[in-house]
Amino acid sequence: MRNINIKKWSIFVASVDSGSFTNAARRSNVSQPAVINIISEIEETIGCELFVRKGKVRSSELTPRGEEVYEYVVKAISTYEQILNTMTDATGKKKAMTILIQSPYTSIVSTEWLTGLFSSYQDRQLSVRSADWQQITNALESRDECVALIEGDTHPKSVEYFSLASIETIFVTPDPSFCDASISWSDVPQNTLVYSAVSPTTLNKIHANLTRAGFAKGSFTEVNCLDILKRLVRETCAPVIMPKVILDSCPSMRGFKCLQFSHSKVHTQFGLAVPYGHRMRRSFTAESLERVLVNEP
């Protein structure tokens, strides 16, 4: 593998992360034929195909061996970048590190845990920011100097993901006439709002359940701002489909009726995403991860 330099390995990773060889070429500032030639060179050096072939055409889908090689290469590139960052630190040019928290979940992150991180990195500037799901995903895919607390069952391949909690989506209503502890998707009122500042996976599951229950696509109003959602619920008495952990952090809605769905429940993972080789990775022990959330959902 002596002829496979870090640039070629980066193009291999870009081919996987971007989902196509054309996108990889654009991202790596080379031609698409050059990407294909580099992939062929890597496969020839390793001695097996890393991408699934459909007929004579190589797809961007990895073979099992390709998945294995991808994991090794991402970690190797991350180690390489970490070495460069360490060398940069030695010259006094230290980069700020960012902790991104998905905006709906900022209230459930422990202040104690954040304070512990600050004390561990007194020699660096730390920045804590809220961001939406897509902004965080873009930052992780771009290998920005960040770690993230993010919801969703899918995440960029170039990160390690530590699941912290399973978050349940529930039905919430200010109407006291709902007597049961659960509700069927088919019994959801037409005026129900859907809190949409969640991952695309979660939102797709919600709409898939509503569609299977007989509702037309686009029947329900989506709201991605929690403050607007709370105001709408208070002023219109409209019910809402939302993550339970977010309801628990809203004092103005705590008296509302909370119903679980009787079937096809929507559970989503909430966890910590850390790019491979990130220097903060060593700070995350089993004990420290237990203290991330204020109250475990």
Tab-separated table of C-alpha atoms in Angstrom:
chain	number	residue	atom	x	y	z
A	1	MET	CA	0.000	0.000	0.000
A	2	ARG	CA	3.016	2.265	-0.225
A	3	ASN	CA	1.630	4.085	-3.262
A	4	ILE	CA	-1.723	4.871	-1.651
A	5	ASN	CA	-1.144	8.278	-0.099
A	6	ILE	CA	-3.384	10.172	2.300
A	7	LYS	CA	-4.978	12.139	-0.553
A	8	LYS	CA	-6.116	8.949	-2.282
A	9	TRP	CA	-7.482	7.513	0.938
A	10	SER	CA	-9.380	10.775	1.515
A	11	ILE	CA	-10.966	10.412	-1.936
A	12	PHE	CA	-11.993	6.861	-1.035
A	13	VAL	CA	-13.670	8.154	2.159
A	14	ALA	CA	-15.314	11.024	0.248
A	15	SER	CA	-16.774	8.521	-2.233
A	16	VAL	CA	-18.519	6.751	0.623
A	17	ASP	CA	-19.570	9.806	2.640
A	18	SER	CA	-20.904	11.814	-0.323
A	19	GLY	CA	-22.851	8.888	-1.801
A	20	SER	CA	-21.415	9.065	-5.305
A	21	PHE	CA	-18.125	9.244	-7.188
A	22	THR	CA	-19.258	12.446	-8.898
A	23	ASN	CA	-19.845	14.166	-5.551
A	24	ALA	CA	-16.516	12.835	-4.295
A	25	ALA	CA	-14.769	14.341	-7.322
A	26	ARG	CA	-16.405	17.703	-6.697
A	27	ARG	CA	-15.539	17.614	-3.001
A	28	SER	CA	-11.936	16.547	-3.653
A	29	ASN	CA	-11.398	18.946	-6.565
A	30	VAL	CA	-10.438	16.203	-9.051
A	31	SER	CA	-12.170	14.728	-12.082
A	32	GLN	CA	-14.668	11.893	-11.837
A	33	PRO	CA	-12.481	9.551	-13.964
A	34	ALA	CA	-9.595	10.288	-11.588
A	35	VAL	CA	-11.746	9.162	-8.650
A	36	ILE	CA	-12.605	5.907	-10.465
A	37	ASN	CA	-8.928	5.291	-11.234
A	38	ILE	CA	-7.960	5.871	-7.599
A	39	ILE	CA	-10.672	3.478	-6.382
A	40	SER	CA	-9.468	0.867	-8.874
A	41	GLU	CA	-5.898	1.353	-7.676
A	42	ILE	CA	-6.922	0.887	-4.039
A	43	GLU	CA	-8.941	-2.239	-4.850
A	44	GLU	CA	-6.055	-3.689	-6.851
A	45	THR	CA	-3.627	-2.984	-4.003
A	46	ILE	CA	-5.886	-4.552	-1.381
A	47	GLY	CA	-6.782	-7.435	-3.649
A	48	CYS	CA	-10.583	-7.333	-3.553
A	49	GLU	CA	-13.538	-5.183	-4.590
A	50	LEU	CA	-14.570	-2.598	-2.027
A	51	PHE	CA	-17.683	-1.340	-3.826
A	52	VAL	CA	-20.654	-3.386	-4.992
A	53	ARG	CA	-20.851	-3.803	-8.748
A	54	LYS	CA	-24.193	-3.715	-10.521
A	55	GLY	CA	-23.428	-5.361	-13.838
A	56	LYS	CA	-20.245	-3.757	-15.083
A	57	VAL	CA	-20.844	-0.526	-13.195
A	58	ARG	CA	-19.302	0.068	-9.772
A	59	SER	CA	-21.835	1.573	-7.345
A	60	SER	CA	-21.022	3.713	-4.295
A	61	GLU	CA	-22.344	0.981	-1.986
A	62	LEU	CA	-19.618	-0.761	0.004
A	63	THR	CA	-19.067	-4.508	0.108
A	64	PRO	CA	-18.626	-6.074	3.573
A	65	ARG	CA	-14.851	-5.904	3.065
A	66	GLY	CA	-15.262	-2.307	1.897
A	67	GLU	CA	-17.088	-1.427	5.134
A	68	GLU	CA	-14.216	-2.910	7.107
A	69	VAL	CA	-11.582	-1.011	5.120
A	70	TYR	CA	-13.600	2.209	5.408
A	71	GLU	CA	-13.602	1.984	9.215
A	72	TYR	CA	-9.822	1.465	9.295
A	73	VAL	CA	-9.169	4.309	6.850
A	74	VAL	CA	-11.397	6.838	8.635
A	75	LYS	CA	-9.645	6.130	11.924
A	76	ALA	CA	-6.230	6.379	10.234
A	77	ILE	CA	-7.070	9.727	8.630
A	78	SER	CA	-8.440	11.000	11.936
A	79	THR	CA	-5.228	10.004	13.696
A	80	TYR	CA	-3.239	11.797	10.985
A	81	GLU	CA	-5.349	14.940	11.450
A	82	GLN	CA	-5.016	14.689	15.219
A	83	ILE	CA	-1.221	14.593	14.905
A	84	LEU	CA	-1.314	17.711	12.730
A	85	ASN	CA	-3.602	19.442	15.242
A	86	THR	CA	-1.277	18.535	18.097
A	87	MET	CA	1.672	19.943	16.177
A	88	THR	CA	-0.321	23.101	15.508
A	89	ASP	CA	-1.145	23.362	19.210
A	90	ALA	CA	2.565	23.190	20.010
A	91	THR	CA	3.107	26.376	18.014
A	92	GLY	CA	0.486	28.180	20.083
A	93	LYS	CA	-2.163	28.257	17.319
A	94	LYS	CA	-4.960	26.493	19.161
A	95	LYS	CA	-8.352	26.060	17.577
A	96	ALA	CA	-11.560	26.564	19.503
A	97	MET	CA	-13.575	23.409	20.081
A	98	THR	CA	-17.339	23.495	19.731
A	99	ILE	CA	-19.994	21.475	21.525
A	100	LEU	CA	-23.143	21.459	19.410
A	101	ILE	CA	-26.479	20.605	21.024
A	102	GLN	CA	-29.541	19.936	18.902
A	103	SER	CA	-31.824	22.872	19.657
A	104	PRO	CA	-34.923	21.066	21.010
A	105	TYR	CA	-32.804	19.205	23.562
A	106	THR	CA	-30.687	21.980	25.075
A	107	SER	CA	-32.747	21.997	28.278
A	108	ILE	CA	-32.048	18.335	29.093
A	109	VAL	CA	-28.231	18.596	28.963
A	110	SER	CA	-26.647	18.708	32.399
A	111	THR	CA	-24.920	21.941	33.398
A	112	GLU	CA	-22.698	19.869	35.682
A	113	TRP	CA	-21.507	17.798	32.734
A	114	LEU	CA	-20.756	20.876	30.641
A	115	THR	CA	-18.892	22.467	33.555
A	116	GLY	CA	-16.787	19.324	33.864
A	117	LEU	CA	-15.759	19.649	30.228
A	118	PHE	CA	-14.781	23.281	30.751
A	119	SER	CA	-12.527	22.354	33.647
A	120	SER	CA	-10.900	19.572	31.610
A	121	TYR	CA	-10.014	21.942	28.771
A	122	GLN	CA	-8.949	25.138	30.505
A	123	ASP	CA	-6.132	25.528	27.990
A	124	ARG	CA	-8.581	25.759	25.072
A	125	GLN	CA	-11.458	27.952	24.088
A	126	LEU	CA	-14.704	25.982	24.222
A	127	SER	CA	-17.894	27.105	22.527
A	128	VAL	CA	-21.310	25.651	23.368
A	129	ARG	CA	-23.939	26.290	20.705
A	130	SER	CA	-27.396	25.095	19.835
A	131	ALA	CA	-28.046	24.148	16.220
A	132	ASP	CA	-30.656	22.297	14.233
A	133	TRP	CA	-30.233	18.681	13.134
A	134	GLN	CA	-29.049	19.495	9.624
A	135	GLN	CA	-26.504	22.094	10.761
A	136	ILE	CA	-24.991	19.582	13.181
A	137	THR	CA	-24.898	16.834	10.560
A	138	ASN	CA	-23.172	19.175	8.096
A	139	ALA	CA	-20.566	20.126	10.711
A	140	LEU	CA	-19.823	16.473	11.513
A	141	GLU	CA	-19.592	15.506	7.843
A	142	SER	CA	-17.229	18.425	7.230
A	143	ARG	CA	-15.063	17.145	10.100
A	144	ASP	CA	-15.281	20.474	11.907
A	145	GLU	CA	-13.627	20.725	15.324
A	146	CYS	CA	-16.767	19.765	17.208
A	147	VAL	CA	-18.641	17.113	19.134
A	148	ALA	CA	-22.425	16.980	19.146
A	149	LEU	CA	-25.399	15.903	21.187
A	150	ILE	CA	-27.869	14.884	18.516
A	151	GLU	CA	-31.029	12.863	18.074
A	152	GLY	CA	-31.571	10.279	15.384
A	153	ASP	CA	-30.930	6.684	14.376
A	154	THR	CA	-28.695	7.741	11.489
A	155	HIS	CA	-25.474	9.722	11.688
A	156	PRO	CA	-22.395	10.367	9.511
A	157	LYS	CA	-20.173	7.317	9.037
A	158	SER	CA	-17.089	9.256	10.054
A	159	VAL	CA	-18.185	9.589	13.690
A	160	GLU	CA	-18.404	7.419	16.761
A	161	TYR	CA	-21.884	7.514	18.253
A	162	PHE	CA	-22.638	6.890	21.921
A	163	SER	CA	-26.344	6.331	22.563
A	164	LEU	CA	-27.484	8.052	25.771
A	165	ALA	CA	-31.263	7.611	25.787
A	166	SER	CA	-34.266	6.378	23.853
A	167	ILE	CA	-36.733	9.207	23.287
A	168	GLU	CA	-40.430	8.432	22.815
A	169	THR	CA	-42.776	10.472	20.649
A	170	ILE	CA	-46.165	11.064	22.314
A	171	PHE	CA	-49.516	12.779	21.813
A	172	VAL	CA	-50.093	15.858	23.997
A	173	THR	CA	-53.377	17.688	24.408
A	174	PRO	CA	-54.806	20.394	26.695
A	175	ASP	CA	-58.239	18.752	26.283
A	176	PRO	CA	-59.108	16.898	29.537
A	177	SER	CA	-61.773	14.809	27.772
A	178	PHE	CA	-59.124	12.326	26.635
A	179	CYS	CA	-59.454	9.697	29.352
A	180	ASP	CA	-57.304	6.867	28.056
A	181	ALA	CA	-53.571	6.497	28.614
A	182	SER	CA	-52.948	5.735	24.931
A	183	ILE	CA	-54.204	6.730	21.526
A	184	SER	CA	-54.320	5.080	18.119
A	185	TRP	CA	-52.771	6.877	15.163
A	186	SER	CA	-56.154	6.722	13.420
A	187	ASP	CA	-57.739	8.661	16.326
A	188	VAL	CA	-55.392	11.632	16.075
A	189	PRO	CA	-57.541	14.779	15.573
A	190	GLN	CA	-57.173	16.626	12.269
A	191	ASN	CA	-56.054	19.857	13.973
A	192	THR	CA	-53.043	18.183	15.621
A	193	LEU	CA	-49.698	19.942	15.236
A	194	VAL	CA	-46.462	18.036	14.570
A	195	TYR	CA	-43.277	19.302	16.209
A	196	SER	CA	-40.780	19.046	13.352
A	197	ALA	CA	-37.460	20.182	14.870
A	198	VAL	CA	-36.419	16.542	15.114
A	199	SER	CA	-34.336	14.319	12.865
A	200	PRO	CA	-35.696	13.449	9.405
A	201	THR	CA	-35.866	9.801	10.506
A	202	THR	CA	-38.190	10.617	13.387
A	203	LEU	CA	-40.366	12.918	11.279
A	204	ASN	CA	-40.653	10.304	8.528
A	205	LYS	CA	-41.761	7.674	11.060
A	206	ILE	CA	-44.486	9.990	12.377
A	207	HIS	CA	-45.840	10.781	8.915
A	208	ALA	CA	-45.612	7.132	7.844
A	209	ASN	CA	-47.816	6.141	10.800
A	210	LEU	CA	-50.310	8.895	10.020
A	211	THR	CA	-50.423	7.866	6.363
A	212	ARG	CA	-51.012	4.217	7.271
A	213	ALA	CA	-53.819	5.400	9.540
A	214	GLY	CA	-55.588	6.843	6.496
A	215	PHE	CA	-54.596	10.510	6.629
A	216	ALA	CA	-53.587	12.267	3.426
A	217	LYS	CA	-49.989	13.401	3.105
A	218	GLY	CA	-49.613	16.963	4.353
A	219	SER	CA	-52.762	16.861	6.469
A	220	PHE	CA	-51.006	18.076	9.603
A	221	THR	CA	-49.286	21.383	10.289
A	222	GLU	CA	-45.580	21.155	11.169
A	223	VAL	CA	-44.005	23.627	13.616
A	224	ASN	CA	-40.241	23.628	14.182
A	225	CYS	CA	-40.039	26.429	16.764
A	226	LEU	CA	-40.806	25.369	20.342
A	227	ASP	CA	-41.868	28.844	21.489
A	228	ILE	CA	-44.331	29.184	18.616
A	229	LEU	CA	-45.593	25.655	19.267
A	230	LYS	CA	-46.278	26.376	22.954
A	231	ARG	CA	-48.108	29.590	22.071
A	232	LEU	CA	-50.237	27.866	19.430
A	233	VAL	CA	-51.162	25.053	21.805
A	234	ARG	CA	-52.127	27.511	24.576
A	235	GLU	CA	-54.126	29.867	22.342
A	236	THR	CA	-55.834	27.357	20.024
A	237	CYS	CA	-55.993	24.331	22.356
A	238	ALA	CA	-54.605	22.242	19.499
A	239	PRO	CA	-52.968	18.912	20.402
A	240	VAL	CA	-49.404	18.146	19.329
A	241	ILE	CA	-47.221	15.156	18.487
A	242	MET	CA	-43.791	15.676	20.062
A	243	PRO	CA	-40.943	13.976	21.984
A	244	LYS	CA	-41.889	13.368	25.615
A	245	VAL	CA	-38.565	14.653	26.941
A	246	ILE	CA	-39.269	18.063	25.379
A	247	LEU	CA	-42.707	18.183	26.982
A	248	ASP	CA	-41.074	17.482	30.365
A	249	SER	CA	-38.910	20.590	29.908
A	250	CYS	CA	-41.885	22.894	29.207
A	251	PRO	CA	-43.434	24.130	32.508
A	252	SER	CA	-46.320	25.786	30.684
A	253	MET	CA	-47.422	22.430	29.215
A	254	ARG	CA	-46.908	20.120	32.193
A	255	GLY	CA	-50.603	20.057	33.076
A	256	PHE	CA	-51.566	18.791	29.630
A	257	LYS	CA	-52.752	15.257	28.984
A	258	CYS	CA	-49.924	12.987	27.785
A	259	LEU	CA	-50.853	9.865	25.797
A	260	GLN	CA	-48.612	7.155	24.410
A	261	PHE	CA	-49.406	5.678	21.020
A	262	SER	CA	-51.029	2.275	21.360
A	263	HIS	CA	-49.041	0.757	18.480
A	264	SER	CA	-46.255	1.627	16.025
A	265	LYS	CA	-44.512	3.612	18.737
A	266	VAL	CA	-41.833	6.047	17.582
A	267	HIS	CA	-38.620	5.784	19.605
A	268	THR	CA	-35.470	7.625	18.582
A	269	GLN	CA	-31.954	7.479	19.993
A	270	PHE	CA	-30.348	10.575	21.488
A	271	GLY	CA	-26.606	10.448	21.817
A	272	LEU	CA	-23.152	11.931	21.558
A	273	ALA	CA	-21.435	12.066	18.163
A	274	VAL	CA	-17.637	12.367	18.139
A	275	PRO	CA	-15.516	12.377	14.957
A	276	TYR	CA	-13.022	9.511	14.846
A	277	GLY	CA	-9.717	10.513	16.405
A	278	HIS	CA	-11.118	13.665	18.029
A	279	ARG	CA	-9.005	14.766	20.986
A	280	MET	CA	-12.081	15.048	23.236
A	281	ARG	CA	-12.833	11.340	22.747
A	282	ARG	CA	-10.625	10.454	25.716
A	283	SER	CA	-12.825	12.570	28.005
A	284	PHE	CA	-15.883	10.413	27.442
A	285	THR	CA	-15.850	7.524	29.891
A	286	ALA	CA	-18.848	5.393	30.816
A	287	GLU	CA	-19.173	7.391	34.032
A	288	SER	CA	-19.083	10.776	32.318
A	289	LEU	CA	-21.691	9.735	29.751
A	290	GLU	CA	-24.083	8.771	32.537
A	291	ARG	CA	-24.081	12.396	33.673
A	292	VAL	CA	-24.811	14.064	30.319
A	293	LEU	CA	-28.583	14.395	30.729
A	294	VAL	CA	-30.392	16.172	33.546
A	295	ASN	CA	-32.945	13.386	33.851
A	296	GLU	CA	-32.585	10.268	31.777
A	297	PRO	CA	-35.657	10.001	29.505
